[in-house]
Amino acid sequence: MPFKKLLFALFVFIFFVQTSYSQEKQIPYGDNALVGKYYNIRGIKLYTETYGSGKPLLMIHGNGDKMSAFKNNIPYFAKKYKVIAVDSRAHGKSTDAADSLSFEQMADDFAALLDAMHIDSAYVVGWSDGGINALELAMRHPGKVIKLASTGANLWPDSTGLIPSLWKDMQKNYAAHKNEVWKTAKEKNDWKIFMLDYDQPNIKLTELHKIKCPSLIIGGDHDLIPVEHTVIISQNIPKSYLWIVPNSGHPTLQEHADDFNKLVDDFFEQSFNKR
């Protein structure tokens, strides 16, 4: 090939690579009208965005957050999975007019969402409250979960399931506002999602025995969830691996995105073989 043609071909290649990279970085996860879709689920509307193709992978965010929490993870997994990003009930663009929330209720939402999308079962990644939802989904709808990765989940709301300083702050917030009359829809919703974590979850260790799928239980070494609590969760799931991420706080999948993506992907792909 003549040098000029080779140079032109190289220029075109670099242009498309850079354009693709730029587009990937600029995707407005959680606000992408090109792929956004609502599903009428159990009396509410769940907002979803789907990326990639392949085996389905459901991503569930944490309390007060939305699907954009996975902006460092979706591009990686969308290369080989059909990534289903969803705003949980009462979060992001998903609606919910009820006065209260429960993790059981939300897990049932995700099972119904998979049904509505004609998906028999999926891999699941959950962070924080999403990690709790992943556990609940596997307990309540075991056939829906192929494998799960749960990071930053807790089983109960107290100073053993949460670090003592966080639990103390939550108690102060509750005491200061428990008798307040909320006026706006946003204020009511914010209090509702605060109360979700103040009163819940309430999962017994024996209930974790219901989880039959291989599970990767993750926590940071200085997470908002005590390391001992994360260890207990892993110990009570029959087929589980444990990963305590060094030099990490609560957002393991953001602070250590490259390691998180690679290790979770390896876990999904490899056969469970715990000795």
PDB file of C-alpha atoms in Angstrom:
ATOM      1  CA  MET A   1       0.000   0.000   0.000  1.00  0.00           C
ATOM      2  CA  PRO A   2       1.396   3.442  -0.968  1.00  0.00           C
ATOM      3  CA  PHE A   3       2.541   5.545   1.949  1.00  0.00           C
ATOM      4  CA  LYS A   4      -0.132   8.247   1.466  1.00  0.00           C
ATOM      5  CA  LYS A   5      -2.925   5.681   1.430  1.00  0.00           C
ATOM      6  CA  LEU A   6      -1.460   3.996   4.501  1.00  0.00           C
ATOM      7  CA  LEU A   7      -1.237   7.360   6.267  1.00  0.00           C
ATOM      8  CA  PHE A   8      -4.834   8.185   5.351  1.00  0.00           C
ATOM      9  CA  ALA A   9      -6.070   4.778   6.551  1.00  0.00           C
ATOM     10  CA  LEU A  10      -4.213   5.282   9.825  1.00  0.00           C
ATOM     11  CA  PHE A  11      -5.751   8.738  10.210  1.00  0.00           C
ATOM     12  CA  VAL A  12      -9.267   7.364   9.632  1.00  0.00           C
ATOM     13  CA  PHE A  13      -8.660   4.561  12.141  1.00  0.00           C
ATOM     14  CA  ILE A  14      -7.418   6.974  14.814  1.00  0.00           C
ATOM     15  CA  PHE A  15     -10.345   9.324  14.139  1.00  0.00           C
ATOM     16  CA  PHE A  16     -12.942   6.605  14.661  1.00  0.00           C
ATOM     17  CA  VAL A  17     -11.215   5.258  17.765  1.00  0.00           C
ATOM     18  CA  GLN A  18     -11.069   8.734  19.290  1.00  0.00           C
ATOM     19  CA  THR A  19     -14.671   9.459  18.304  1.00  0.00           C
ATOM     20  CA  SER A  20     -15.852   6.169  19.794  1.00  0.00           C
ATOM     21  CA  TYR A  21     -13.897   6.812  22.983  1.00  0.00           C
ATOM     22  CA  SER A  22     -15.299  10.332  23.237  1.00  0.00           C
ATOM     23  CA  GLN A  23     -18.867   9.134  22.701  1.00  0.00           C
ATOM     24  CA  GLU A  24     -18.445   6.423  25.327  1.00  0.00           C
ATOM     25  CA  LYS A  25     -17.187   8.961  27.850  1.00  0.00           C
ATOM     26  CA  GLN A  26     -20.017  11.374  27.108  1.00  0.00           C
ATOM     27  CA  ILE A  27     -22.964   8.993  27.356  1.00  0.00           C
ATOM     28  CA  PRO A  28     -25.392  10.580  29.849  1.00  0.00           C
ATOM     29  CA  TYR A  29     -26.205   7.468  31.851  1.00  0.00           C
ATOM     30  CA  GLY A  30     -29.537   7.979  33.558  1.00  0.00           C
ATOM     31  CA  ASP A  31     -30.569  10.661  31.071  1.00  0.00           C
ATOM     32  CA  ASN A  32     -30.060   9.016  27.698  1.00  0.00           C
ATOM     33  CA  ALA A  33     -33.205   9.565  25.638  1.00  0.00           C
ATOM     34  CA  LEU A  34     -31.866   7.306  22.878  1.00  0.00           C
ATOM     35  CA  VAL A  35     -32.138   4.162  24.983  1.00  0.00           C
ATOM     36  CA  GLY A  36     -34.252   5.179  27.996  1.00  0.00           C
ATOM     37  CA  LYS A  37     -37.471   3.269  28.541  1.00  0.00           C
ATOM     38  CA  TYR A  38     -40.147   3.032  31.232  1.00  0.00           C
ATOM     39  CA  TYR A  39     -41.769  -0.221  32.307  1.00  0.00           C
ATOM     40  CA  ASN A  40     -45.077  -0.324  34.154  1.00  0.00           C
ATOM     41  CA  ILE A  41     -44.182  -2.570  37.088  1.00  0.00           C
ATOM     42  CA  ARG A  42     -46.377  -3.385  40.071  1.00  0.00           C
ATOM     43  CA  GLY A  43     -48.207  -0.055  40.038  1.00  0.00           C
ATOM     44  CA  ILE A  44     -45.154   2.127  39.384  1.00  0.00           C
ATOM     45  CA  LYS A  45     -42.948   3.139  36.460  1.00  0.00           C
ATOM     46  CA  LEU A  46     -39.371   1.878  36.490  1.00  0.00           C
ATOM     47  CA  TYR A  47     -36.926   3.766  34.288  1.00  0.00           C
ATOM     48  CA  THR A  48     -34.271   1.691  32.518  1.00  0.00           C
ATOM     49  CA  GLU A  49     -31.460   2.079  30.030  1.00  0.00           C
ATOM     50  CA  THR A  50     -29.984  -0.902  28.208  1.00  0.00           C
ATOM     51  CA  TYR A  51     -26.490  -1.089  26.737  1.00  0.00           C
ATOM     52  CA  GLY A  52     -24.634  -3.791  24.822  1.00  0.00           C
ATOM     53  CA  SER A  53     -25.705  -7.305  23.965  1.00  0.00           C
ATOM     54  CA  GLY A  54     -25.141 -10.787  25.305  1.00  0.00           C
ATOM     55  CA  LYS A  55     -26.086 -12.324  28.623  1.00  0.00           C
ATOM     56  CA  PRO A  56     -28.267  -9.985  30.702  1.00  0.00           C
ATOM     57  CA  LEU A  57     -26.634  -8.106  33.582  1.00  0.00           C
ATOM     58  CA  LEU A  58     -28.822  -6.114  35.973  1.00  0.00           C
ATOM     59  CA  MET A  59     -27.146  -3.215  37.817  1.00  0.00           C
ATOM     60  CA  ILE A  60     -28.787  -1.876  41.008  1.00  0.00           C
ATOM     61  CA  HIS A  61     -27.617   1.381  42.617  1.00  0.00           C
ATOM     62  CA  GLY A  62     -27.683   2.538  46.228  1.00  0.00           C
ATOM     63  CA  ASN A  63     -29.833   4.723  48.481  1.00  0.00           C
ATOM     64  CA  GLY A  64     -30.543   8.214  47.163  1.00  0.00           C
ATOM     65  CA  ASP A  65     -28.622   7.482  43.974  1.00  0.00           C
ATOM     66  CA  LYS A  66     -29.471   6.514  40.389  1.00  0.00           C
ATOM     67  CA  MET A  67     -28.077   4.419  37.553  1.00  0.00           C
ATOM     68  CA  SER A  68     -25.349   6.964  36.750  1.00  0.00           C
ATOM     69  CA  ALA A  69     -23.537   5.547  39.802  1.00  0.00           C
ATOM     70  CA  PHE A  70     -22.354   2.844  37.373  1.00  0.00           C
ATOM     71  CA  LYS A  71     -20.875   5.226  34.804  1.00  0.00           C
ATOM     72  CA  ASN A  72     -17.407   3.698  35.355  1.00  0.00           C
ATOM     73  CA  ASN A  73     -18.717   0.151  34.992  1.00  0.00           C
ATOM     74  CA  ILE A  74     -21.369   0.134  32.271  1.00  0.00           C
ATOM     75  CA  PRO A  75     -18.935   0.735  29.355  1.00  0.00           C
ATOM     76  CA  TYR A  76     -16.753  -2.202  30.431  1.00  0.00           C
ATOM     77  CA  PHE A  77     -19.561  -4.714  30.887  1.00  0.00           C
ATOM     78  CA  ALA A  78     -21.549  -3.550  27.843  1.00  0.00           C
ATOM     79  CA  LYS A  79     -18.793  -4.981  25.645  1.00  0.00           C
ATOM     80  CA  LYS A  80     -19.958  -8.512  26.408  1.00  0.00           C
ATOM     81  CA  TYR A  81     -23.229  -8.273  28.374  1.00  0.00           C
ATOM     82  CA  LYS A  82     -26.656  -6.785  27.857  1.00  0.00           C
ATOM     83  CA  VAL A  83     -26.413  -4.290  30.694  1.00  0.00           C
ATOM     84  CA  ILE A  84     -29.748  -3.329  32.229  1.00  0.00           C
ATOM     85  CA  ALA A  85     -29.317  -0.152  34.274  1.00  0.00           C
ATOM     86  CA  VAL A  86     -32.359   0.787  36.336  1.00  0.00           C
ATOM     87  CA  ASP A  87     -33.437   3.584  38.641  1.00  0.00           C
ATOM     88  CA  SER A  88     -34.921   1.866  41.701  1.00  0.00           C
ATOM     89  CA  ARG A  89     -38.389   2.671  42.952  1.00  0.00           C
ATOM     90  CA  ALA A  90     -38.516   6.258  44.326  1.00  0.00           C
ATOM     91  CA  HIS A  91     -35.081   7.022  42.857  1.00  0.00           C
ATOM     92  CA  GLY A  92     -33.932   8.858  39.766  1.00  0.00           C
ATOM     93  CA  LYS A  93     -36.661   8.855  37.133  1.00  0.00           C
ATOM     94  CA  SER A  94     -38.611   5.945  38.620  1.00  0.00           C
ATOM     95  CA  THR A  95     -41.891   6.890  40.240  1.00  0.00           C
ATOM     96  CA  ASP A  96     -43.416   5.804  43.546  1.00  0.00           C
ATOM     97  CA  ALA A  97     -46.197   7.640  45.367  1.00  0.00           C
ATOM     98  CA  ALA A  98     -46.368   5.280  48.354  1.00  0.00           C
ATOM     99  CA  ASP A  99     -45.482   6.431  51.871  1.00  0.00           C
ATOM    100  CA  SER A 100     -42.865   3.762  52.578  1.00  0.00           C
ATOM    101  CA  LEU A 101     -40.335   1.424  50.999  1.00  0.00           C
ATOM    102  CA  SER A 102     -39.006  -2.036  51.711  1.00  0.00           C
ATOM    103  CA  PHE A 103     -36.159  -4.062  50.288  1.00  0.00           C
ATOM    104  CA  GLU A 104     -38.495  -6.993  49.735  1.00  0.00           C
ATOM    105  CA  GLN A 105     -40.784  -4.743  47.703  1.00  0.00           C
ATOM    106  CA  MET A 106     -37.885  -3.505  45.603  1.00  0.00           C
ATOM    107  CA  ALA A 107     -36.545  -7.009  44.985  1.00  0.00           C
ATOM    108  CA  ASP A 108     -39.980  -8.009  43.709  1.00  0.00           C
ATOM    109  CA  ASP A 109     -39.844  -4.967  41.399  1.00  0.00           C
ATOM    110  CA  PHE A 110     -36.638  -6.212  39.801  1.00  0.00           C
ATOM    111  CA  ALA A 111     -38.018  -9.713  39.337  1.00  0.00           C
ATOM    112  CA  ALA A 112     -41.092  -8.233  37.651  1.00  0.00           C
ATOM    113  CA  LEU A 113     -38.883  -6.022  35.483  1.00  0.00           C
ATOM    114  CA  LEU A 114     -36.979  -9.048  34.187  1.00  0.00           C
ATOM    115  CA  ASP A 115     -40.312 -10.721  33.412  1.00  0.00           C
ATOM    116  CA  ALA A 116     -41.501  -7.631  31.546  1.00  0.00           C
ATOM    117  CA  MET A 117     -38.282  -7.677  29.524  1.00  0.00           C
ATOM    118  CA  HIS A 118     -38.799 -11.397  28.794  1.00  0.00           C
ATOM    119  CA  ILE A 119     -35.588 -12.294  30.624  1.00  0.00           C
ATOM    120  CA  ASP A 120     -35.632 -15.556  32.550  1.00  0.00           C
ATOM    121  CA  SER A 121     -32.529 -14.837  34.644  1.00  0.00           C
ATOM    122  CA  ALA A 122     -29.651 -12.385  34.828  1.00  0.00           C
ATOM    123  CA  TYR A 123     -26.308 -11.676  36.398  1.00  0.00           C
ATOM    124  CA  VAL A 124     -26.667  -9.014  39.077  1.00  0.00           C
ATOM    125  CA  VAL A 125     -24.357  -6.295  40.390  1.00  0.00           C
ATOM    126  CA  GLY A 126     -25.592  -4.319  43.381  1.00  0.00           C
ATOM    127  CA  TRP A 127     -23.979  -1.537  45.370  1.00  0.00           C
ATOM    128  CA  SER A 128     -24.967  -0.473  48.905  1.00  0.00           C
ATOM    129  CA  ASP A 129     -28.794  -0.667  49.021  1.00  0.00           C
ATOM    130  CA  GLY A 130     -28.472  -2.244  45.589  1.00  0.00           C
ATOM    131  CA  GLY A 131     -26.262  -4.897  47.157  1.00  0.00           C
ATOM    132  CA  ILE A 132     -29.024  -5.598  49.668  1.00  0.00           C
ATOM    133  CA  ASN A 133     -31.512  -5.739  46.814  1.00  0.00           C
ATOM    134  CA  ALA A 134     -29.293  -8.251  45.025  1.00  0.00           C
ATOM    135  CA  LEU A 135     -29.319 -10.495  48.107  1.00  0.00           C
ATOM    136  CA  GLU A 136     -33.086 -10.121  48.513  1.00  0.00           C
ATOM    137  CA  LEU A 137     -33.672 -10.878  44.835  1.00  0.00           C
ATOM    138  CA  ALA A 138     -31.626 -14.070  45.118  1.00  0.00           C
ATOM    139  CA  MET A 139     -33.489 -15.102  48.286  1.00  0.00           C
ATOM    140  CA  ARG A 140     -37.004 -14.286  47.082  1.00  0.00           C
ATOM    141  CA  HIS A 141     -36.589 -15.177  43.392  1.00  0.00           C
ATOM    142  CA  PRO A 142     -33.688 -17.644  43.204  1.00  0.00           C
ATOM    143  CA  GLY A 143     -34.412 -18.595  39.602  1.00  0.00           C
ATOM    144  CA  LYS A 144     -33.898 -15.014  38.477  1.00  0.00           C
ATOM    145  CA  VAL A 145     -30.228 -14.708  39.492  1.00  0.00           C
ATOM    146  CA  ILE A 146     -27.430 -16.549  37.675  1.00  0.00           C
ATOM    147  CA  LYS A 147     -24.647 -15.031  39.803  1.00  0.00           C
ATOM    148  CA  LEU A 148     -24.496 -11.933  41.961  1.00  0.00           C
ATOM    149  CA  ALA A 149     -21.865  -9.460  43.054  1.00  0.00           C
ATOM    150  CA  SER A 150     -22.879  -7.416  46.079  1.00  0.00           C
ATOM    151  CA  THR A 151     -20.718  -4.608  47.433  1.00  0.00           C
ATOM    152  CA  GLY A 152     -21.332  -2.533  50.545  1.00  0.00           C
ATOM    153  CA  ALA A 153     -24.431  -4.396  51.747  1.00  0.00           C
ATOM    154  CA  ASN A 154     -25.611  -4.792  55.330  1.00  0.00           C
ATOM    155  CA  LEU A 155     -28.149  -7.111  56.949  1.00  0.00           C
ATOM    156  CA  TRP A 156     -29.511  -4.927  59.741  1.00  0.00           C
ATOM    157  CA  PRO A 157     -29.498  -1.256  60.790  1.00  0.00           C
ATOM    158  CA  ASP A 158     -27.398  -0.750  63.900  1.00  0.00           C
ATOM    159  CA  SER A 159     -23.812  -0.066  64.951  1.00  0.00           C
ATOM    160  CA  THR A 160     -22.723  -3.567  63.946  1.00  0.00           C
ATOM    161  CA  GLY A 161     -24.267  -3.500  60.463  1.00  0.00           C
ATOM    162  CA  LEU A 162     -23.057   0.067  59.879  1.00  0.00           C
ATOM    163  CA  ILE A 163     -19.951   1.760  61.225  1.00  0.00           C
ATOM    164  CA  PRO A 164     -20.819   3.337  64.626  1.00  0.00           C
ATOM    165  CA  SER A 165     -20.212   6.929  63.497  1.00  0.00           C
ATOM    166  CA  LEU A 166     -22.654   6.575  60.592  1.00  0.00           C
ATOM    167  CA  TRP A 167     -25.280   4.931  62.771  1.00  0.00           C
ATOM    168  CA  LYS A 168     -24.920   7.715  65.351  1.00  0.00           C
ATOM    169  CA  ASP A 169     -25.417  10.364  62.658  1.00  0.00           C
ATOM    170  CA  MET A 170     -28.505   8.558  61.381  1.00  0.00           C
ATOM    171  CA  GLN A 171     -29.962   8.414  64.892  1.00  0.00           C
ATOM    172  CA  LYS A 172     -29.380  12.162  65.315  1.00  0.00           C
ATOM    173  CA  ASN A 173     -31.052  12.879  61.986  1.00  0.00           C
ATOM    174  CA  TYR A 174     -34.040  10.741  62.893  1.00  0.00           C
ATOM    175  CA  ALA A 175     -34.443  12.385  66.310  1.00  0.00           C
ATOM    176  CA  ALA A 176     -34.210  15.867  64.779  1.00  0.00           C
ATOM    177  CA  HIS A 177     -36.806  15.284  62.052  1.00  0.00           C
ATOM    178  CA  LYS A 178     -39.121  12.439  63.132  1.00  0.00           C
ATOM    179  CA  ASN A 179     -42.006  14.797  63.950  1.00  0.00           C
ATOM    180  CA  GLU A 180     -41.517  17.115  61.014  1.00  0.00           C
ATOM    181  CA  VAL A 181     -44.354  17.599  58.559  1.00  0.00           C
ATOM    182  CA  TRP A 182     -42.915  17.413  55.077  1.00  0.00           C
ATOM    183  CA  LYS A 183     -44.531  19.723  52.549  1.00  0.00           C
ATOM    184  CA  THR A 184     -43.068  18.973  49.129  1.00  0.00           C
ATOM    185  CA  ALA A 185     -43.005  15.703  47.223  1.00  0.00           C
ATOM    186  CA  LYS A 186     -39.203  15.773  47.223  1.00  0.00           C
ATOM    187  CA  GLU A 187     -39.043  16.227  51.001  1.00  0.00           C
ATOM    188  CA  LYS A 188     -41.446  13.331  51.507  1.00  0.00           C
ATOM    189  CA  ASN A 189     -39.469  11.132  49.140  1.00  0.00           C
ATOM    190  CA  ASP A 190     -36.119  12.022  50.728  1.00  0.00           C
ATOM    191  CA  TRP A 191     -37.463  11.113  54.173  1.00  0.00           C
ATOM    192  CA  LYS A 192     -38.920   7.886  52.825  1.00  0.00           C
ATOM    193  CA  ILE A 193     -35.593   6.718  51.438  1.00  0.00           C
ATOM    194  CA  PHE A 194     -33.807   7.788  54.629  1.00  0.00           C
ATOM    195  CA  MET A 195     -36.248   5.688  56.676  1.00  0.00           C
ATOM    196  CA  LEU A 196     -35.571   2.720  54.404  1.00  0.00           C
ATOM    197  CA  ASP A 197     -31.997   2.543  55.705  1.00  0.00           C
ATOM    198  CA  TYR A 198     -32.883   3.629  59.247  1.00  0.00           C
ATOM    199  CA  ASP A 199     -35.391   0.804  59.792  1.00  0.00           C
ATOM    200  CA  GLN A 200     -34.103  -1.798  57.354  1.00  0.00           C
ATOM    201  CA  PRO A 201     -32.948  -4.269  56.206  1.00  0.00           C
ATOM    202  CA  ASN A 202     -33.783  -6.948  58.756  1.00  0.00           C
ATOM    203  CA  ILE A 203     -32.244 -10.083  57.289  1.00  0.00           C
ATOM    204  CA  LYS A 204     -31.439 -13.049  59.503  1.00  0.00           C
ATOM    205  CA  LEU A 205     -28.223 -14.930  58.836  1.00  0.00           C
ATOM    206  CA  THR A 206     -30.204 -18.118  58.278  1.00  0.00           C
ATOM    207  CA  GLU A 207     -32.125 -16.433  55.456  1.00  0.00           C
ATOM    208  CA  LEU A 208     -28.898 -16.093  53.486  1.00  0.00           C
ATOM    209  CA  HIS A 209     -28.827 -19.884  53.239  1.00  0.00           C
ATOM    210  CA  LYS A 210     -31.630 -19.531  50.669  1.00  0.00           C
ATOM    211  CA  ILE A 211     -29.200 -17.990  48.189  1.00  0.00           C
ATOM    212  CA  LYS A 212     -28.235 -20.830  45.881  1.00  0.00           C
ATOM    213  CA  CYS A 213     -26.365 -18.945  43.161  1.00  0.00           C
ATOM    214  CA  PRO A 214     -22.627 -18.250  43.328  1.00  0.00           C
ATOM    215  CA  SER A 215     -22.115 -14.918  45.044  1.00  0.00           C
ATOM    216  CA  LEU A 216     -19.223 -12.489  45.296  1.00  0.00           C
ATOM    217  CA  ILE A 217     -19.479 -10.443  48.503  1.00  0.00           C
ATOM    218  CA  ILE A 218     -17.422  -7.244  48.432  1.00  0.00           C
ATOM    219  CA  GLY A 219     -16.528  -4.503  50.873  1.00  0.00           C
ATOM    220  CA  GLY A 220     -13.908  -1.817  51.261  1.00  0.00           C
ATOM    221  CA  ASP A 221     -11.349  -2.111  54.030  1.00  0.00           C
ATOM    222  CA  HIS A 222     -12.671   1.203  55.389  1.00  0.00           C
ATOM    223  CA  ASP A 223     -16.230   0.889  54.134  1.00  0.00           C
ATOM    224  CA  LEU A 224     -19.365   2.276  55.795  1.00  0.00           C
ATOM    225  CA  ILE A 225     -20.095  -1.389  56.482  1.00  0.00           C
ATOM    226  CA  PRO A 226     -17.765  -2.977  59.059  1.00  0.00           C
ATOM    227  CA  VAL A 227     -15.456  -5.557  57.524  1.00  0.00           C
ATOM    228  CA  GLU A 228     -16.619  -8.091  60.116  1.00  0.00           C
ATOM    229  CA  HIS A 229     -20.188  -7.673  58.937  1.00  0.00           C
ATOM    230  CA  THR A 230     -19.245  -8.220  55.291  1.00  0.00           C
ATOM    231  CA  VAL A 231     -17.340 -11.361  56.309  1.00  0.00           C
ATOM    232  CA  ILE A 232     -20.400 -12.703  58.138  1.00  0.00           C
ATOM    233  CA  ILE A 233     -22.541 -12.205  55.041  1.00  0.00           C
ATOM    234  CA  SER A 234     -20.113 -14.193  52.920  1.00  0.00           C
ATOM    235  CA  GLN A 235     -19.806 -16.953  55.501  1.00  0.00           C
ATOM    236  CA  ASN A 236     -23.556 -17.565  55.481  1.00  0.00           C
ATOM    237  CA  ILE A 237     -24.051 -17.849  51.727  1.00  0.00           C
ATOM    238  CA  PRO A 238     -23.400 -21.441  50.608  1.00  0.00           C
ATOM    239  CA  LYS A 239     -21.557 -20.581  47.373  1.00  0.00           C
ATOM    240  CA  SER A 240     -19.683 -17.384  48.056  1.00  0.00           C
ATOM    241  CA  TYR A 241     -16.363 -15.693  47.585  1.00  0.00           C
ATOM    242  CA  LEU A 242     -15.230 -12.744  49.693  1.00  0.00           C
ATOM    243  CA  TRP A 243     -13.277  -9.732  48.452  1.00  0.00           C
ATOM    244  CA  ILE A 244     -12.227  -7.000  50.874  1.00  0.00           C
ATOM    245  CA  VAL A 245     -10.862  -4.238  48.658  1.00  0.00           C
ATOM    246  CA  PRO A 246      -7.658  -2.640  50.019  1.00  0.00           C
ATOM    247  CA  ASN A 247      -7.539   1.134  50.390  1.00  0.00           C
ATOM    248  CA  SER A 248     -11.237   1.484  49.609  1.00  0.00           C
ATOM    249  CA  GLY A 249     -14.206   3.174  51.180  1.00  0.00           C
ATOM    250  CA  HIS A 250     -17.854   2.471  50.402  1.00  0.00           C
ATOM    251  CA  PRO A 251     -17.741   3.137  46.621  1.00  0.00           C
ATOM    252  CA  THR A 252     -15.493   0.203  45.697  1.00  0.00           C
ATOM    253  CA  LEU A 253     -16.798   0.129  42.130  1.00  0.00           C
ATOM    254  CA  GLN A 254     -15.911   3.797  41.645  1.00  0.00           C
ATOM    255  CA  GLU A 255     -12.669   4.158  43.597  1.00  0.00           C
ATOM    256  CA  HIS A 256     -11.241   0.961  42.090  1.00  0.00           C
ATOM    257  CA  ALA A 257     -13.289   0.659  38.907  1.00  0.00           C
ATOM    258  CA  ASP A 258     -10.681  -1.171  36.812  1.00  0.00           C
ATOM    259  CA  ASP A 259     -10.033  -3.823  39.449  1.00  0.00           C
ATOM    260  CA  PHE A 260     -13.735  -4.110  40.256  1.00  0.00           C
ATOM    261  CA  ASN A 261     -14.766  -4.576  36.630  1.00  0.00           C
ATOM    262  CA  LYS A 262     -12.094  -7.177  35.909  1.00  0.00           C
ATOM    263  CA  LEU A 263     -12.595  -9.226  39.055  1.00  0.00           C
ATOM    264  CA  VAL A 264     -16.397  -9.241  38.837  1.00  0.00           C
ATOM    265  CA  ASP A 265     -16.216 -10.153  35.151  1.00  0.00           C
ATOM    266  CA  ASP A 266     -13.838 -13.025  35.940  1.00  0.00           C
ATOM    267  CA  PHE A 267     -16.208 -14.200  38.681  1.00  0.00           C
ATOM    268  CA  PHE A 268     -19.156 -14.189  36.282  1.00  0.00           C
ATOM    269  CA  GLU A 269     -17.247 -16.118  33.632  1.00  0.00           C
ATOM    270  CA  GLN A 270     -15.526 -18.775  35.726  1.00  0.00           C
ATOM    271  CA  SER A 271     -17.094 -21.819  37.349  1.00  0.00           C
ATOM    272  CA  PHE A 272     -17.553 -21.651  41.086  1.00  0.00           C
ATOM    273  CA  ASN A 273     -14.845 -23.773  42.677  1.00  0.00           C
ATOM    274  CA  LYS A 274     -14.400 -22.891  46.340  1.00  0.00           C
ATOM    275  CA  ARG A 275     -12.294 -25.365  48.260  1.00  0.00           C
TER     276      ARG A 275
END
